[in-house]
Coordinates of C-alpha atoms in Angstrom, one line a residue:
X1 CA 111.2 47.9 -107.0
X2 CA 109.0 45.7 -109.1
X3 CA 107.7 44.2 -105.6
X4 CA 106.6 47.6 -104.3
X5 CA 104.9 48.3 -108.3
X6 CA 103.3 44.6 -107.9
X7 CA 101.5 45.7 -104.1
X8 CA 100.5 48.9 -105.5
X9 CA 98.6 47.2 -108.5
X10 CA 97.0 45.1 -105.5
X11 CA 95.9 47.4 -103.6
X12 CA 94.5 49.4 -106.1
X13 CA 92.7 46.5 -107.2
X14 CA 91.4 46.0 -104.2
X15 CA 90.5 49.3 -103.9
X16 CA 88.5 49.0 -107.2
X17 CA 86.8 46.1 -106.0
X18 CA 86.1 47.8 -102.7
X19 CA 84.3 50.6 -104.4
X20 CA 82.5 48.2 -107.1
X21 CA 80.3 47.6 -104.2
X22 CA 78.8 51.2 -103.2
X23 CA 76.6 52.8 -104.5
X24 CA 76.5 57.0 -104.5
X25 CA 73.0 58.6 -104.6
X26 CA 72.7 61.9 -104.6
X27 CA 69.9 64.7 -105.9
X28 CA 67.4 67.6 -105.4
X29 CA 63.9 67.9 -104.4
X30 CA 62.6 71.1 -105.2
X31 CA 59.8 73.0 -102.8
X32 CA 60.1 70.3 -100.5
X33 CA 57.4 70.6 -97.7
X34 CA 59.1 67.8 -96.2
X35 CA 63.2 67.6 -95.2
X36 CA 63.4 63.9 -94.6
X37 CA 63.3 61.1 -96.7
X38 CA 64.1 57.3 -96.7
X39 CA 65.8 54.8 -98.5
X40 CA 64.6 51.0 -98.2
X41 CA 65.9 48.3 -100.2
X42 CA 63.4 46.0 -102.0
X43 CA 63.0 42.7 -100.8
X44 CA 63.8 43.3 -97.0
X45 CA 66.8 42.4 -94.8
X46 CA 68.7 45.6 -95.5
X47 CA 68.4 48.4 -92.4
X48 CA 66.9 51.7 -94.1
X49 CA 68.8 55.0 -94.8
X50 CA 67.4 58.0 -93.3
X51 CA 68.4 60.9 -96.1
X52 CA 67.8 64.5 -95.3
X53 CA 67.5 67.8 -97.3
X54 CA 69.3 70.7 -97.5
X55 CA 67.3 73.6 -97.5
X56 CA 67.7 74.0 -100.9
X57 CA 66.1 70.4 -101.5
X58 CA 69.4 69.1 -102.3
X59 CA 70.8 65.8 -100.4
X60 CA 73.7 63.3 -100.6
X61 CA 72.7 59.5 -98.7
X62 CA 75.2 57.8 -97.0
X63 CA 77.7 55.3 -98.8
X64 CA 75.1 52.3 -99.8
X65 CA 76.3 48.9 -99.6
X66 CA 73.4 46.8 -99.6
X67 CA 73.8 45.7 -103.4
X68 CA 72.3 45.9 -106.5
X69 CA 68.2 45.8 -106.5
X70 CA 65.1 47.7 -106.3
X71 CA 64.9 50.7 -103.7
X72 CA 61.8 52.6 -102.5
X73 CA 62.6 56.3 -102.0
X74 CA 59.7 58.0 -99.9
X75 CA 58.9 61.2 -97.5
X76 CA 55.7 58.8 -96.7
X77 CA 53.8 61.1 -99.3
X78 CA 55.8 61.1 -102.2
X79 CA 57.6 57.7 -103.6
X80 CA 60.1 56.6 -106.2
X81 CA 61.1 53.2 -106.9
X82 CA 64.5 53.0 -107.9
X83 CA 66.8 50.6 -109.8
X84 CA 71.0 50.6 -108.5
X85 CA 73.5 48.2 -109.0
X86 CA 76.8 47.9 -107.3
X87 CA 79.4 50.7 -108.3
X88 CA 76.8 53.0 -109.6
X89 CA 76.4 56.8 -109.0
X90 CA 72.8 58.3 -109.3
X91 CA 71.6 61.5 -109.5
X92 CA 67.8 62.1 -108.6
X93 CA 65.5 65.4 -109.6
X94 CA 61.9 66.3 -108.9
X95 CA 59.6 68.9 -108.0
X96 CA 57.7 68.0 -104.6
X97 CA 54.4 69.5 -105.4
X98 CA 54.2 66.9 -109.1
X99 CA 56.5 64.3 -108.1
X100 CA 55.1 61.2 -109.9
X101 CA 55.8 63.6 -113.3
X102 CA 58.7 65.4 -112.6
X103 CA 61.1 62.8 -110.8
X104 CA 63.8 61.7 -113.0
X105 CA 67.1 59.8 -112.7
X106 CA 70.3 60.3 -114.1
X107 CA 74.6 58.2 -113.7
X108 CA 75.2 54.7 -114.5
X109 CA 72.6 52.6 -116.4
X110 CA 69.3 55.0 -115.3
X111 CA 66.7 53.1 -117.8
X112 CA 65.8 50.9 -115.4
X113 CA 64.7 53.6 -113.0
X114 CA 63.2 55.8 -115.1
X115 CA 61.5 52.9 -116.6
X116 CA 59.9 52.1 -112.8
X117 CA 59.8 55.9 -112.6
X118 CA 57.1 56.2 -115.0
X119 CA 55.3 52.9 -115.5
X120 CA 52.6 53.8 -113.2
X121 CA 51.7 56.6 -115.3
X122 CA 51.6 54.5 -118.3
X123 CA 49.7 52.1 -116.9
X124 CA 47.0 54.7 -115.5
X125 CA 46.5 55.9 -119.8
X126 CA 46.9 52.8 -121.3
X127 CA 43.8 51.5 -118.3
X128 CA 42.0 54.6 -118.7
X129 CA 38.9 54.9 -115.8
X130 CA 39.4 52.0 -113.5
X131 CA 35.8 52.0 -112.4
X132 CA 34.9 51.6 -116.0
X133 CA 37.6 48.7 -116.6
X134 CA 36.7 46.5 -113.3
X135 CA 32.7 46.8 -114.2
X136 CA 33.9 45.1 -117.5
X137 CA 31.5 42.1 -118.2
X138 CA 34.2 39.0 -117.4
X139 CA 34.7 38.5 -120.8
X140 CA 35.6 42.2 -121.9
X141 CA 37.4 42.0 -119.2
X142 CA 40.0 39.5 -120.0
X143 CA 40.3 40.8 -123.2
X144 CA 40.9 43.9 -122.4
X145 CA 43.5 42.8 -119.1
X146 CA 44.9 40.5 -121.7
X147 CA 45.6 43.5 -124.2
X148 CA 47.2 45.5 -121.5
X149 CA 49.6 42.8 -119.8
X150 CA 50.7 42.7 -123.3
X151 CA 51.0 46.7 -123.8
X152 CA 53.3 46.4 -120.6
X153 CA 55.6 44.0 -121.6
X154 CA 55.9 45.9 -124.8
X155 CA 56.7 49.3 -122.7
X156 CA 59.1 47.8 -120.7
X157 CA 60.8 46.7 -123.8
X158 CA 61.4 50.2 -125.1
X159 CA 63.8 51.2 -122.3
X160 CA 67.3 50.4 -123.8
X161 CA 70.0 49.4 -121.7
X162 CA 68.2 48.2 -119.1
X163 CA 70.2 45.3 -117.4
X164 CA 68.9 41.7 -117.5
X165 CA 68.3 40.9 -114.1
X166 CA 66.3 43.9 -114.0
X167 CA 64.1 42.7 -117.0
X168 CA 64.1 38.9 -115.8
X169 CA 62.6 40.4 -111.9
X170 CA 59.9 42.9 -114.0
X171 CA 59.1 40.4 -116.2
X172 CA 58.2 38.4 -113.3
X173 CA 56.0 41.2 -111.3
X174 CA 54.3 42.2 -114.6
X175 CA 53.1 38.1 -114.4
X176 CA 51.8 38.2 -110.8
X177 CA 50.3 41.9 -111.3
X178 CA 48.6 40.7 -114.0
X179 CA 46.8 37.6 -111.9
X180 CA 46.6 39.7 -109.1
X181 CA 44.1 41.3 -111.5
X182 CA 42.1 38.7 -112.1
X183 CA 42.3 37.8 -108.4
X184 CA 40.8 40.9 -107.5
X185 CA 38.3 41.1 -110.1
X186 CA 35.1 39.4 -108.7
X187 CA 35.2 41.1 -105.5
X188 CA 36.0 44.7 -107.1
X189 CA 33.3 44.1 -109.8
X190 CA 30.5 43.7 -107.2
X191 CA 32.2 46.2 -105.5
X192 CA 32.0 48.7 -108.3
X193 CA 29.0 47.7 -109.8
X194 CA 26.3 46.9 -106.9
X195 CA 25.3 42.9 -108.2
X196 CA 26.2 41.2 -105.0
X197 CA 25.1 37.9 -106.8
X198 CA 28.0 38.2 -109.5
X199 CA 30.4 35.2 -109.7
X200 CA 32.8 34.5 -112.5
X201 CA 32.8 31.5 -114.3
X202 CA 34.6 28.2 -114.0
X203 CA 36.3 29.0 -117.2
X204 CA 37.8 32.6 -115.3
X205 CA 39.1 30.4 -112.4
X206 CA 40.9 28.2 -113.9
X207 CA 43.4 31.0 -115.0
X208 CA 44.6 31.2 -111.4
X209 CA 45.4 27.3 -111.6
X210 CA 48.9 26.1 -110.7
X211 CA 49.8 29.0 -108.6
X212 CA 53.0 28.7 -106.0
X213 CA 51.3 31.1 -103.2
X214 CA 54.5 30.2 -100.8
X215 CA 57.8 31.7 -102.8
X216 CA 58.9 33.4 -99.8
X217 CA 61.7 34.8 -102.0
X218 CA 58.9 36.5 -104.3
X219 CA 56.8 37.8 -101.5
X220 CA 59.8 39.1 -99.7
X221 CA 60.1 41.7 -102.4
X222 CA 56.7 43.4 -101.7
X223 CA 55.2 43.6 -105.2
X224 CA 52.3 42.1 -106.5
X225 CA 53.8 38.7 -105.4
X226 CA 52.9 39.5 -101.5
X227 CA 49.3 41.2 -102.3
X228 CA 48.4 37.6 -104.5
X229 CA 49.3 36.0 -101.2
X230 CA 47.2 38.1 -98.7
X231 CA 44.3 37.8 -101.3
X232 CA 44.1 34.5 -101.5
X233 CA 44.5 33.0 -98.0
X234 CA 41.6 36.0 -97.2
X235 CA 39.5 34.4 -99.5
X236 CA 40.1 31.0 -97.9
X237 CA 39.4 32.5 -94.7
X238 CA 36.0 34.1 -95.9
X239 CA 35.2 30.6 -97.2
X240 CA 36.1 29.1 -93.5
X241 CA 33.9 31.7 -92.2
X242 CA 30.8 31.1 -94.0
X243 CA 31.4 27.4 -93.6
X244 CA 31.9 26.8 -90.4
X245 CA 29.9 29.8 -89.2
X246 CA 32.5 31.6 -87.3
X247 CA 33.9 35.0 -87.3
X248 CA 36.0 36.5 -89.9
X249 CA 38.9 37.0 -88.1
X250 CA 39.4 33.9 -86.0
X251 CA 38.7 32.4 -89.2
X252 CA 41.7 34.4 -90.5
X253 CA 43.5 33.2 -87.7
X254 CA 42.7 29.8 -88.3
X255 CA 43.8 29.8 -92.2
X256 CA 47.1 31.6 -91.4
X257 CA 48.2 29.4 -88.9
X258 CA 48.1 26.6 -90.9
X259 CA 50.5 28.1 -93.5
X260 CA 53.4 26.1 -94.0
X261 CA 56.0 28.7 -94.7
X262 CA 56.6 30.1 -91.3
X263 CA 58.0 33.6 -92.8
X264 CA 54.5 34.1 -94.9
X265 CA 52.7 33.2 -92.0
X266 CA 54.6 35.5 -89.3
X267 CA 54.4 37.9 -92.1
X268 CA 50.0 37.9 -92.4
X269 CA 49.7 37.4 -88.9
X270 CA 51.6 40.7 -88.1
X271 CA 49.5 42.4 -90.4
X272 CA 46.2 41.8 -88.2
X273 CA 48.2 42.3 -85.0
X274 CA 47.0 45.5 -84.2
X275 CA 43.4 45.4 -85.5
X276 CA 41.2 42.0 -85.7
X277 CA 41.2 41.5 -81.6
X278 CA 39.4 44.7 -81.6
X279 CA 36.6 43.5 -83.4
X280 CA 36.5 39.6 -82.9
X281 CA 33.4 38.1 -81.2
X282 CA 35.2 36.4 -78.1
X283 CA 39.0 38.3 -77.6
X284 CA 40.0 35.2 -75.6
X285 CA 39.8 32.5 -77.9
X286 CA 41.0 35.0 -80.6
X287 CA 44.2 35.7 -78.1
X288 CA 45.0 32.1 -77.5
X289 CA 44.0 30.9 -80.8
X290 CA 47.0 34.1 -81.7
X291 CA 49.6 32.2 -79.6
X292 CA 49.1 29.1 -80.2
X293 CA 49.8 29.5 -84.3
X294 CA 52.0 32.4 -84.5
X295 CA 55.5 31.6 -84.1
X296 CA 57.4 35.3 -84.0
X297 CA 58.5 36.9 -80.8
X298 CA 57.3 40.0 -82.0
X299 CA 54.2 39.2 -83.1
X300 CA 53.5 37.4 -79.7
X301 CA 54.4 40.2 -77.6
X302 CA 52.4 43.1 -79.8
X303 CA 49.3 40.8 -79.1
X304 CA 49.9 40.6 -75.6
X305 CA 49.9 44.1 -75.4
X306 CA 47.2 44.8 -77.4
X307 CA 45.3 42.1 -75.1
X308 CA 45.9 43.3 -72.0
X309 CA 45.1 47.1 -73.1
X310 CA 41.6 45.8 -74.3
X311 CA 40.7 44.0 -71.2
X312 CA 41.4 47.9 -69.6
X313 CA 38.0 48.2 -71.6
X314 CA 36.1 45.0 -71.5
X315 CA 32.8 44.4 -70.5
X316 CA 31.8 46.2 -67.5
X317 CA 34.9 48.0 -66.8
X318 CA 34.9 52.2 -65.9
X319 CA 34.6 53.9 -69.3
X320 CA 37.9 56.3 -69.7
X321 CA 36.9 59.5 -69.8
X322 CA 36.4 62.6 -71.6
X323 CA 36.6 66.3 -69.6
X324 CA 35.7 69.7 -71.7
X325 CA 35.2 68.7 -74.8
X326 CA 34.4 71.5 -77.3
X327 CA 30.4 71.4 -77.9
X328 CA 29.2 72.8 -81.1
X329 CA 26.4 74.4 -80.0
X330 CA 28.5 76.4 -77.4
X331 CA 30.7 75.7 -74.2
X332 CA 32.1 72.4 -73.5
X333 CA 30.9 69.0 -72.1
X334 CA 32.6 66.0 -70.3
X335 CA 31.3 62.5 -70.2
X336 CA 30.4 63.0 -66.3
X337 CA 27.9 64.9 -67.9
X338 CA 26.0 62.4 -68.7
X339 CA 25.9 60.2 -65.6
X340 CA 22.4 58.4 -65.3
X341 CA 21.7 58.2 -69.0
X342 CA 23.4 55.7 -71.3
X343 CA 25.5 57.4 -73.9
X344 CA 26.1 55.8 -77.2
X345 CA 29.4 57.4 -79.0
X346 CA 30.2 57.6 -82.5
X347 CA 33.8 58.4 -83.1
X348 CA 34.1 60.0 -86.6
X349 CA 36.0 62.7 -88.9
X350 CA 35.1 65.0 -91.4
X351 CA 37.0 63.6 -94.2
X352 CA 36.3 59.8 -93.3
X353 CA 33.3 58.6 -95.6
X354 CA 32.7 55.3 -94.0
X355 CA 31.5 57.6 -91.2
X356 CA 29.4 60.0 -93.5
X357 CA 27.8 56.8 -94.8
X358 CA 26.7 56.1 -91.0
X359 CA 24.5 59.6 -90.7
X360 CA 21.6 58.7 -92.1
X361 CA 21.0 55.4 -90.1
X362 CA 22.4 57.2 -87.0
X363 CA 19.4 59.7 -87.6
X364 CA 17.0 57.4 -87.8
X365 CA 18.4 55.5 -84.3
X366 CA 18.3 58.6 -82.8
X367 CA 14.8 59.7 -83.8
X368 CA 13.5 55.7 -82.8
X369 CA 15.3 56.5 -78.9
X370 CA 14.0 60.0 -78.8
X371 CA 13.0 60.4 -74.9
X372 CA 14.6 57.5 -74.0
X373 CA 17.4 57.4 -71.2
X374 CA 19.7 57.4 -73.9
X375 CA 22.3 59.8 -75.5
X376 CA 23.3 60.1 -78.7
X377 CA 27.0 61.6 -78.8
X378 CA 29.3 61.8 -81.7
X379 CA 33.0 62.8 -80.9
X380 CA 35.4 64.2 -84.3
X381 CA 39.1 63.7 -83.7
X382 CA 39.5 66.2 -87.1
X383 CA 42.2 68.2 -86.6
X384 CA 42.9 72.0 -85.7
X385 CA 43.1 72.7 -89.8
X386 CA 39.7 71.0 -90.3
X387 CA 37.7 72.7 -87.1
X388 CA 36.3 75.3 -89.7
X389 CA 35.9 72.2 -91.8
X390 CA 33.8 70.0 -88.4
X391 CA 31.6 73.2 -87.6
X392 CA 30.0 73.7 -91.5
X393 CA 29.5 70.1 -92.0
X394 CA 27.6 69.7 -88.5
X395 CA 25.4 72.9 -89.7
X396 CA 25.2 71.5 -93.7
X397 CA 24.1 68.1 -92.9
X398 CA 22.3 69.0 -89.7
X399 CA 23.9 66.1 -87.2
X400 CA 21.7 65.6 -84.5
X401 CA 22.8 64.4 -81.1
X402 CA 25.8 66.3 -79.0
X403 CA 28.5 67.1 -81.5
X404 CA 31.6 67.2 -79.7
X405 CA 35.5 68.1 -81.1
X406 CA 38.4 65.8 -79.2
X407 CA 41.0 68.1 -77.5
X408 CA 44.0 65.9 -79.4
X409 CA 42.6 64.3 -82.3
X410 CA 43.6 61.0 -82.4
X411 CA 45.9 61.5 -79.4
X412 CA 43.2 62.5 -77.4
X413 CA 43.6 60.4 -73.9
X414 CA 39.7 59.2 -74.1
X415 CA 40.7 57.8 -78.0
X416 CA 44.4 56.0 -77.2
X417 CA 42.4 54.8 -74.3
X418 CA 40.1 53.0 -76.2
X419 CA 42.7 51.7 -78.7
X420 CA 41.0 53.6 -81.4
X421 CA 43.3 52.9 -84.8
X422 CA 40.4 53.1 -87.3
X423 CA 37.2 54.7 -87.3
X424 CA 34.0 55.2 -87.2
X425 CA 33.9 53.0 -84.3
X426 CA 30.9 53.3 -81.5
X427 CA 30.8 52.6 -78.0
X428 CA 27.8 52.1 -75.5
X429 CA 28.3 53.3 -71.8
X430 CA 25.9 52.2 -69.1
X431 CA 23.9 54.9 -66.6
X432 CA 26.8 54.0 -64.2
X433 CA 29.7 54.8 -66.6
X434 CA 30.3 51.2 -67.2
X435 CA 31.5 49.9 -70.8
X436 CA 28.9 48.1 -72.1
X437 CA 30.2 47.7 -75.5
X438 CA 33.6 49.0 -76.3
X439 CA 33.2 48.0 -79.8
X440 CA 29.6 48.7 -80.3
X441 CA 27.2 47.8 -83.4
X442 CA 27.0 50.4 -86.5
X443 CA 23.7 52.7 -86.2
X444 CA 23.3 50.5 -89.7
X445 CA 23.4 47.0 -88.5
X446 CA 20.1 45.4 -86.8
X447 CA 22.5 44.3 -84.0
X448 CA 22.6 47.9 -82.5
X449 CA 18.7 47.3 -81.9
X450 CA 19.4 44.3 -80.4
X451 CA 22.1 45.3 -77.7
X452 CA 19.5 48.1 -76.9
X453 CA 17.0 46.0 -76.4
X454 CA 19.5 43.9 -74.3
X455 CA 19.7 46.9 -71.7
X456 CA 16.0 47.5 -71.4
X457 CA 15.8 50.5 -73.8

């Protein structure tokens, strides 16, 4: 009898134990416009949890066993960084439509969330305007970033019950947000305030002194930690650049490579994966230069890919093409259309304001090639909600040139063909429908002029 009693207290135990190491999440979006969210523990390695509504908003995730720590729930839209720990049961609200205000967490130990919950908010009064704060003169500016860490720490301190591992990690990303500040604030101030000659002082820099920019452990979390990082081995690369008089992006390349912590270095190279090659000044030393430093299987294969698809579009290859393409003056118009001219292409969108910036020099380009053998054709890949949007601003602003709508917006054929992922981009296409430039100069840089020139316009 007292054996059977004895196994019994075991296995409940062990049961105990068992369930000491889930966590229960549960909750309720109201008006949710979308049904599907995720759940992705901080700090990586953990596979994410796909959650989805009810139509009532409300959800239950699956059992979670990946362990106490920070969690980012997100639709893609709408985030909430969350604080669990092993054995806890949570209980999330919030209205979809003012989700930053409205999202609250209740069950074991919540402080810590609701702490995370609404310290951007805090952050955003206690800032106030952040144009006004970065075009601080450097001094007011430290004072005044110096004032704030300290109104942070202080916040963070009101929270009660908040458990100390919790407090140790914030304390920590509260530290490397704050240089991440200062980092940031040189570029952002000439940024923000148009005085291109503006350079802190040696005083400023030697703030950022000392600084370990390969804790793999830190950057794994994706905080401020990671964004320090990227900064800082950009800024070498710009300096590698200007010194040795080579493209940004090898130079990026270059300064990544030589990284010593391969994780980091995987990690920064992935992030240019899909872009740089498209814009680098010689795509094979940028693709061999690629392989020879990266040492991830997956990074090496994207860029083979990516590599292969541009020489589809290099130098004197067929252009892709375009068929019945909505015109805005009326009917439709194909890039056979235009067979014996050279057409220059300016791929854009209504809302993208790096492409409305582009207008005015595009209308003096056009106006300068006026009767040449040249067109002047700008493609939108807005989509079907914003047509109404494309035809007024093409009337408002009065774009010159052949104003064409994509068929598919970004999925258009002619756009994936070019491995369009950011725009505006600009293209040149010979008399013969022969890529001249697949990547072509901005109507705002001298080098457009240049590349005409090149072709006998």
């Amino acid at each position: 009898m007292y054996k059977n009693l004895l196994l019994l207290l075991l296995l409940l135990v062990s049961c105990k134990s068992e369930t000491n190491n889930y966590i229960l999440f549960s909750g309720i979006i109201s008006d949710a416009t979308k049904k599907e969210f995720r759940l992705v523990k901080r700090g990586g390695g953990v596979k994410r949890i796909n959650i989805k509504l009810a139509d009532n908003g409300s959800f239950m995730s699956d059992t979670i066993i990946s362990g106490t720590g920070r969690y980012l729930f997100t639709d893609g839209r709408n985030s909430a960084e969350l604080y669990f720990t092993n054995g806890g049961e949570y209980d999330l609200t919030a209205v979809s439509k003012k989700f930053r205000n409205t999202a609250k967490l209740t069950g074991t130990n919540p402080g810590a969330s609701n702490y995370l919950l609404s310290k951007t908010s805090h952050i955003i009064r206690k800032r106030g305007d952040y144009v006004e704060f970065i075009s601080l003169n450097e001094a007011d500016f430290v004072a005044k970033q110096k004032m704030l860490n300290e109104s942070y720490v202080s916040y963070l301190d009101s929270f009660p019950d908040v458990p100390k591992e919790f407090v140790e990690m914030e304390l920590k990303e509260l530290y490397y947000s704050n240089i991440l500040s200062l980092i940031q604030y040189e570029k952002r101030h000439i940024r923000y305030t148009k005085q291109p000659n503006f350079q802190v002082s040696k005083n400023f820099l030697k703030q950022l002194e000392g600084i370990d920019y390969l804790n793999e452990d830190a950057y794994k979390i994706k905080g401020s930690y990671d964004d320090i990082v990227a900064e800082h081995f950009e800024n070498k690369a710009n300096e590698l650049s200007k010194k040795e008089n080579i493209d940004k992006y090898l130079a990026k390349l270059k300064v990544f490579g030589a990284i010593s912590n391969d994780y980091i270095k995987n990690d920064l190279l992935g992030s240019v994966v899909e872009y740089d090659i498209n814009y680098t000044d010689n795509m094979e030393v940028y693709y061999n230069t690629f392989l020879s430093v990266s040492t991830s299987t997956i990074n090496n294969k994207k860029i083979t890919k990516k590599y292969k698809a541009l020489k589809e579009i290099s130098r004197g290859a067929p252009s892709p093409i375009f068929t019945d393409y909505v015109n805005h003056k009326s009917g439709s118009t194909s890039l056979s259309d235009f067979k014996g001219k050279y057409v220059y292409i300016d791929v854009w969108a209504t809302w993208c304001a790096p492409c409305l910036a582009e207008v005015p020099s595009l209308k003096k380009v056009e106006k300068k090639y006026h009767g040449k053998n040249i067109e002047f054709v700008s493609i939108s890949i807005d989509t079907e909600n914003k047509f109404d949007a494309w035809r007024k601003m093409v009337t408002d602003k009065e774009l010159s040139g052949v104003q064409l709508l994509a068929d598919k917006d970004w999925k258009s054929d002619f756009i994936a063909a070019y491995e369009i992922n950011s725009i505006p981009r600009f293209i040149l296409i010979d008399p013969k429908g022969n890529i001249v430039s697949s990547n072509a100069p901005r109507p705002s840089k001298s080098e457009l002029i240049s590349l005409f020139d090149d072709q006998g316009l």
